[in-house]
Short mmCIF file of C-alpha atoms in Angstrom, two decimals:
data_model
loop_
_atom_site.label_atom_id
_atom_site.label_comp_id
_atom_site.label_asym_id
_atom_site.label_seq_id
_atom_site.Cartn_x
_atom_site.Cartn_y
_atom_site.Cartn_z
CA MET A 1 2.71 9.75 -14.36
CA LEU A 2 3.41 9.82 -10.86
CA LYS A 3 6.09 13.21 -10.74
CA SER A 4 5.31 15.65 -7.74
CA VAL A 5 3.90 15.57 -4.33
CA ALA A 6 2.63 17.76 -2.69
CA VAL A 7 2.84 17.03 1.25
CA ILE A 8 1.33 18.98 4.31
CA LEU A 9 2.38 19.23 7.55
CA GLN A 10 -0.08 20.66 10.32
CA GLU A 11 0.76 21.01 13.69
CA PRO A 12 1.45 18.49 16.50
CA VAL A 13 3.76 17.01 12.85
CA ALA A 14 3.41 13.61 13.37
CA ALA A 15 7.04 12.87 12.28
CA PHE A 16 7.47 8.42 10.91
CA GLU A 17 4.55 9.20 9.65
CA TYR A 18 6.13 12.50 7.51
CA GLY A 19 8.95 10.06 7.19
CA VAL A 20 7.65 7.15 5.34
CA VAL A 21 6.24 9.88 2.79
CA CYS A 22 9.58 12.04 2.40
CA GLU A 23 11.48 8.36 2.52
CA VAL A 24 9.68 7.33 -0.66
CA PHE A 25 9.19 10.32 -2.77
CA GLY A 26 11.41 12.78 -2.02
CA VAL A 27 15.40 10.56 -1.44
CA ASP A 28 16.87 10.54 -5.02
CA ARG A 29 17.07 7.03 -6.18
CA THR A 30 18.64 8.22 -9.84
CA ASP A 31 21.59 6.22 -9.85
CA GLU A 32 19.04 2.94 -9.47
CA GLY A 33 16.63 4.03 -12.29
CA VAL A 34 14.19 4.71 -9.83
CA PRO A 35 12.82 8.69 -11.79
CA LYS A 36 13.22 11.15 -9.63
CA ILE A 37 9.54 13.03 -7.81
CA ASP A 38 9.47 16.67 -6.29
CA LEU A 39 8.93 16.68 -3.10
CA ARG A 40 7.47 19.71 -1.54
CA VAL A 41 7.26 20.03 1.98
CA CYS A 42 4.13 22.39 2.48
CA GLY A 43 2.37 24.02 5.09
CA ILE A 44 -0.40 27.20 6.01
CA GLU A 45 1.86 29.46 6.70
CA PRO A 46 5.47 28.55 4.41
CA GLY A 47 8.71 29.53 6.69
CA LYS A 48 7.08 29.15 9.73
CA PRO A 49 8.42 25.88 12.76
CA LEU A 50 5.46 23.48 13.55
CA ASN A 51 6.03 20.88 16.37
CA PHE A 52 6.43 18.06 15.44
CA THR A 53 4.86 15.47 18.63
CA THR A 54 8.17 14.39 19.32
CA GLY A 55 9.45 17.95 20.16
CA ALA A 56 11.57 18.91 17.37
CA GLN A 57 10.42 21.57 14.58
CA ILE A 58 9.78 20.79 11.07
CA VAL A 59 9.86 24.37 8.67
CA PRO A 60 8.13 23.52 5.69
CA GLN A 61 9.55 25.36 2.67
CA TYR A 62 6.41 26.00 0.43
CA GLY A 63 3.19 27.07 0.81
CA LEU A 64 -0.39 25.44 0.09
CA GLU A 65 0.17 27.46 -3.63
CA ALA A 66 2.41 24.38 -3.86
CA CYS A 67 -0.33 21.72 -4.05
CA ALA A 68 -2.16 23.19 -7.22
CA ASP A 69 -0.71 21.50 -10.52
CA ALA A 70 1.09 18.10 -7.66
CA ASP A 71 0.13 14.59 -8.61
CA LEU A 72 -0.01 13.34 -5.35
CA VAL A 73 -1.71 15.36 -1.68
CA ALA A 74 -0.10 14.14 0.93
CA ILE A 75 -1.63 14.01 4.40
CA PRO A 76 0.31 12.89 7.75
CA ALA A 77 -0.58 11.48 10.46
CA GLY A 78 -2.45 14.65 13.26
CA ARG A 79 -4.88 16.00 15.61
CA VAL A 80 -8.18 13.26 15.53
CA SER A 81 -10.80 15.25 14.64
CA ALA A 82 -13.47 17.06 12.35
CA ASP A 83 -12.16 21.11 12.10
CA TYR A 84 -10.09 21.59 10.21
CA PRO A 85 -8.22 25.03 8.13
CA GLU A 86 -10.43 25.48 5.93
CA ALA A 87 -7.54 26.24 3.28
CA VAL A 88 -6.49 23.36 3.31
CA LEU A 89 -9.59 21.11 2.95
CA ASP A 90 -9.75 23.38 -0.06
CA VAL A 91 -6.76 22.12 -1.93
CA LEU A 92 -7.49 18.76 -1.32
CA ARG A 93 -11.25 19.02 -2.90
CA ALA A 94 -9.73 21.21 -5.41
CA ALA A 95 -6.86 17.60 -6.22
CA ASP A 96 -9.85 15.76 -6.53
CA LYS A 97 -11.75 17.46 -8.24
CA ARG A 98 -9.18 18.04 -11.54
CA GLY A 99 -8.44 13.75 -11.05
CA ALA A 100 -4.66 14.38 -8.68
CA TYR A 101 -3.63 11.16 -5.84
CA ILE A 102 -4.41 12.32 -2.31
CA LEU A 103 -3.01 9.41 0.10
CA SER A 104 -3.74 9.78 3.62
CA VAL A 105 -1.25 8.37 6.07
CA CYS A 106 -2.19 7.12 9.88
CA THR A 107 -5.64 9.53 10.70
CA GLY A 108 -4.27 12.18 8.31
CA ALA A 109 -7.33 10.77 6.82
CA PHE A 110 -9.86 12.69 9.69
CA VAL A 111 -8.74 15.11 7.57
CA VAL A 112 -9.48 13.83 3.95
CA ALA A 113 -12.93 13.20 5.50
CA ALA A 114 -13.05 16.38 6.87
CA ALA A 115 -13.33 17.91 3.36
CA GLY A 116 -15.88 15.44 2.05
CA LEU A 117 -14.09 13.47 0.56
CA LEU A 118 -14.65 9.98 1.77
CA ASN A 119 -18.88 10.10 1.75
CA GLY A 120 -20.44 7.15 0.63
CA ARG A 121 -16.53 5.65 0.39
CA SER A 122 -14.12 2.10 1.67
CA ALA A 123 -11.70 4.26 4.06
CA THR A 124 -9.39 3.40 7.10
CA THR A 125 -7.02 4.98 9.82
CA HIS A 126 -5.22 3.69 12.73
CA TRP A 127 -7.45 0.73 14.26
CA LYS A 128 -7.75 2.67 17.55
CA TYR A 129 -9.55 5.38 16.37
CA GLY A 130 -12.32 3.55 13.78
CA ALA A 131 -14.27 3.98 16.07
CA ALA A 132 -13.52 8.21 16.42
CA MET A 133 -13.70 8.68 12.76
CA ARG A 134 -17.36 6.70 12.51
CA GLY A 135 -18.48 8.80 15.60
CA LEU A 136 -17.16 11.37 13.27
CA PHE A 137 -18.20 10.83 10.00
CA PRO A 138 -20.56 8.29 9.65
CA GLU A 139 -20.93 8.86 5.88
CA VAL A 140 -17.35 7.65 5.29
CA ASP A 141 -17.27 3.63 5.46
CA VAL A 142 -14.23 2.58 7.98
CA ASN A 143 -12.52 -0.45 7.51
CA THR A 144 -10.31 -0.90 9.72
CA ASP A 145 -9.17 -4.24 8.97
CA VAL A 146 -6.83 -3.61 6.46
CA LEU A 147 -3.63 -2.28 6.22
CA TYR A 148 -5.16 0.53 3.16
CA VAL A 149 -7.69 1.30 0.64
CA GLN A 150 -8.08 3.37 -2.57
CA GLU A 151 -11.08 4.68 -3.86
CA ASP A 152 -10.72 5.89 -7.20
CA ASN A 153 -8.27 8.48 -6.46
CA ILE A 154 -8.51 8.42 -2.77
CA ILE A 155 -5.42 6.37 -1.00
CA THR A 156 -6.26 5.80 2.80
CA SER A 157 -3.95 3.90 5.08
CA ALA A 158 -3.53 2.52 8.49
CA GLY A 159 -0.97 3.52 11.32
CA THR A 160 2.37 4.34 11.05
CA ALA A 161 3.71 1.54 9.44
CA ALA A 162 1.08 1.20 6.33
CA GLY A 163 1.73 4.32 5.08
CA ILE A 164 4.56 2.44 3.37
CA ASP A 165 2.40 -0.14 2.44
CA ALA A 166 0.44 2.01 0.54
CA SER A 167 3.03 4.65 -0.57
CA LEU A 168 4.67 1.49 -2.07
CA HIS A 169 1.04 0.54 -3.73
CA LEU A 170 0.81 4.08 -6.03
CA VAL A 171 4.33 3.73 -7.44
CA ARG A 172 3.36 0.25 -8.29
CA THR A 173 0.24 1.57 -9.61
CA GLU A 174 1.98 4.73 -11.32
CA LEU A 175 5.70 3.94 -12.24
CA GLY A 176 5.58 -0.49 -12.38
CA PRO A 177 7.03 -3.07 -9.83
CA THR A 178 10.08 -3.13 -10.49
CA VAL A 179 10.50 0.71 -9.22
CA ALA A 180 8.54 -0.28 -6.32
CA ASN A 181 10.62 -3.24 -5.85
CA LYS A 182 13.98 -0.89 -5.65
CA ILE A 183 12.69 1.35 -3.31
CA ALA A 184 11.08 -1.49 -1.02
CA ARG A 185 14.71 -2.87 -1.12
CA ARG A 186 16.36 0.43 0.14
CA MET A 187 14.12 1.23 2.83
CA VAL A 188 14.86 -2.67 3.91
CA VAL A 189 10.59 -3.59 3.39
CA PRO A 190 8.78 -5.49 1.31
CA PRO A 191 7.65 -5.12 -1.44
CA HIS A 192 3.73 -5.80 -0.76
CA ARG A 193 2.51 -6.76 2.92
CA GLU A 194 -0.25 -10.22 3.03
CA GLY A 195 -3.22 -8.99 5.32
CA GLY A 196 -4.18 -5.75 7.39
CA GLN A 197 -4.99 -4.15 10.87
CA ARG A 198 -6.51 -7.02 12.07
CA GLN A 199 -3.16 -8.41 13.11
CA PHE A 200 -2.03 -5.85 15.48
CA VAL A 201 -4.66 -5.54 17.57
CA LYS A 202 -4.35 -7.38 20.22
CA GLU A 203 -0.32 -9.06 20.25
CA PRO A 204 1.85 -9.01 17.40
CA VAL A 205 1.68 -11.70 14.93
CA PRO A 206 4.29 -15.42 15.77
CA GLU A 207 6.89 -14.84 13.49
CA CYS A 208 6.60 -16.74 10.14
CA ASP A 209 9.26 -19.21 11.00
CA ASN A 210 7.39 -21.11 14.09
CA ASP A 211 5.31 -24.36 13.67
CA GLY A 212 7.52 -24.85 9.99
CA PHE A 213 5.26 -21.59 8.13
CA GLY A 214 8.78 -19.95 6.98
CA GLN A 215 9.49 -23.15 5.16
CA VAL A 216 6.43 -23.13 3.43
CA LEU A 217 5.81 -20.20 2.73
CA GLY A 218 9.24 -20.39 1.28
CA TRP A 219 8.54 -23.58 -0.69
CA MET A 220 4.77 -22.15 -2.24
CA LEU A 221 7.24 -19.54 -3.38
CA SER A 222 9.70 -22.17 -4.70
CA ASN A 223 7.52 -24.54 -6.56
CA LEU A 224 4.63 -21.33 -7.99
CA ASP A 225 4.32 -23.44 -11.38
CA ALA A 226 3.38 -26.76 -8.89
CA ASP A 227 -0.13 -27.66 -8.49
CA ILE A 228 -0.49 -26.94 -5.23
CA ALA A 229 -3.38 -28.29 -3.25
CA ILE A 230 -3.92 -27.58 0.74
CA SER A 231 -3.16 -30.28 1.78
CA ASP A 232 0.53 -30.25 0.09
CA MET A 233 0.37 -27.38 1.88
CA ALA A 234 -0.22 -29.10 4.79
CA ALA A 235 1.52 -32.61 5.24
CA LYS A 236 4.32 -29.14 4.99
CA ALA A 237 3.60 -27.66 7.65
CA ASN A 238 3.05 -30.73 9.37
CA MET A 239 -0.64 -29.82 9.81
CA SER A 240 -4.38 -31.32 8.69
CA PRO A 241 -5.44 -29.50 6.31
CA ARG A 242 -7.81 -28.09 8.17
CA THR A 243 -5.53 -26.79 11.31
CA PHE A 244 -2.83 -25.32 9.27
CA ALA A 245 -5.44 -23.04 6.70
CA ARG A 246 -6.98 -21.38 10.07
CA ARG A 247 -3.36 -21.35 11.28
CA PHE A 248 -3.07 -19.77 8.01
CA ARG A 249 -4.56 -17.70 7.98
CA ASP A 250 -4.04 -16.46 11.82
CA GLU A 251 -0.68 -16.49 11.01
CA VAL A 252 0.10 -14.54 7.97
CA GLY A 253 -3.52 -12.71 7.68
CA THR A 254 -5.01 -14.76 4.88
CA SER A 255 -6.44 -17.63 3.16
CA PRO A 256 -3.56 -20.28 2.05
CA LEU A 257 -4.61 -20.60 -1.88
CA ARG A 258 -5.90 -16.51 -2.02
CA TRP A 259 -2.01 -15.89 -0.65
CA LEU A 260 -0.69 -17.91 -3.44
CA THR A 261 -2.79 -16.35 -6.26
CA GLU A 262 -1.61 -13.13 -4.96
CA GLN A 263 2.65 -13.91 -4.86
CA ARG A 264 1.22 -15.79 -8.83
CA VAL A 265 0.13 -12.38 -9.83
CA LEU A 266 3.19 -10.14 -8.02
CA ALA A 267 6.14 -13.53 -10.40
CA ALA A 268 3.44 -13.38 -13.21
CA GLN A 269 4.10 -9.11 -13.18
CA GLY A 270 7.24 -9.45 -13.13
CA LEU A 271 8.41 -11.71 -15.60
CA LEU A 272 5.74 -8.94 -18.00
CA GLU A 273 7.31 -6.54 -17.50
CA SER A 274 10.78 -8.01 -17.51
CA SER A 275 10.74 -10.89 -20.36
CA SER A 276 8.97 -10.75 -23.59
CA GLN A 277 7.81 -14.64 -23.17
CA GLY A 278 4.10 -15.25 -24.41
CA ILE A 279 0.75 -15.05 -21.77
CA GLU A 280 0.64 -18.70 -22.17
CA GLU A 281 4.12 -19.75 -21.26
CA ILE A 282 3.98 -16.51 -18.18
CA ALA A 283 0.62 -18.21 -17.43
CA ARG A 284 2.61 -21.84 -17.11
CA ARG A 285 5.22 -20.31 -15.11
CA VAL A 286 3.64 -18.81 -12.48
CA GLY A 287 0.71 -21.61 -12.19
CA PHE A 288 -1.91 -20.43 -13.35
CA GLY A 289 -1.62 -22.87 -16.24
CA SER A 290 -3.57 -21.24 -18.89
CA ALA A 291 -3.19 -17.82 -19.80
CA THR A 292 -7.55 -17.74 -19.10
CA LEU A 293 -6.60 -18.03 -16.07
CA LEU A 294 -4.34 -16.27 -15.42
CA ARG A 295 -5.95 -12.77 -17.08
CA HIS A 296 -8.60 -14.23 -14.93
CA HIS A 297 -6.39 -13.76 -11.37
CA PHE A 298 -4.52 -11.12 -12.79
CA SER A 299 -7.84 -8.73 -14.20
CA THR A 300 -9.49 -9.29 -10.23
CA ALA A 301 -5.44 -8.62 -8.15
CA VAL A 302 -4.15 -5.42 -10.20
CA GLY A 303 -6.94 -4.10 -12.13
CA ILE A 304 -5.11 -4.18 -16.13
CA THR A 305 -4.72 -7.17 -18.08
CA PRO A 306 -2.01 -9.04 -18.45
CA THR A 307 -1.11 -7.36 -22.61
CA ALA A 308 -2.36 -3.46 -21.12
CA PHE A 309 -0.05 -4.42 -18.06
CA ARG A 310 2.47 -5.06 -19.96
CA SER A 311 1.92 -2.46 -22.44
CA ARG A 312 2.44 0.40 -20.25
CA PHE A 313 5.48 -1.62 -17.95
CA GLY A 314 7.45 -4.18 -19.71
CA CYS A 315 11.22 -2.62 -20.55
CA VAL A 316 11.50 -5.48 -23.88
CA GLY A 317 11.03 -4.46 -26.94
#
């Protein structure tokens, strides 16, 4: 269970990336049924002001010792380097050794890599610094096509707003989709974003309302229980199946059938958490057709079976 988070600040502090960690894990939302999380803002020298990249300052209340028993140690973005204070690297190594989560936002992944914790693992960072990370840490499998990567207890996220995606993913994993959805709603962000960084490298992604994609996505979500084929989606968008599949991937960031499967899994999570319906009925309602197919896709996407998920997060007796 995620009860405590320690965020380590180093100069220069990236304001937005630090704010992401605070917004997701540090805001008291107990009035909405969200468990309160103990957020500790840590620095090498507690009480010493640190400079933001934007000209302001922040004073960390805690020293690095406050990280010793935290369930999550978070590293916001900072300078791109292979050289960081050994005290910070030791804290990360100790957290990894005891099985705590480690979350980096944007270039914070460089600190985790410098600690040696990403060797032989897949990780991500801002697409702009992917080549630099590969050069400094050749033993890390750097993937800049994704919004975040989880390898065991370590989560690395891409540039800036992708830290929100990674943080909500961790909340969803540890506290369930209902809590993640409540936090996302308060933040006015989607609880789960599709696609990857490649959307943002050359030009912004077109609005989904263009060419009818917004309507098609809405129609698919409203008809999850139906047998939807590529030809059906293409007809809704007034395109040929081939053109639709290509344009869908360009705009949404994944294939139409994969997106539809992910939405069905998310819908199944909600029903498993909030209802007492049987697995077969839930499979029918979300469009998988059979409990066997639901179990296959659910386990692939979530990492546990529907029954195990319900046992962990179900709120219906």
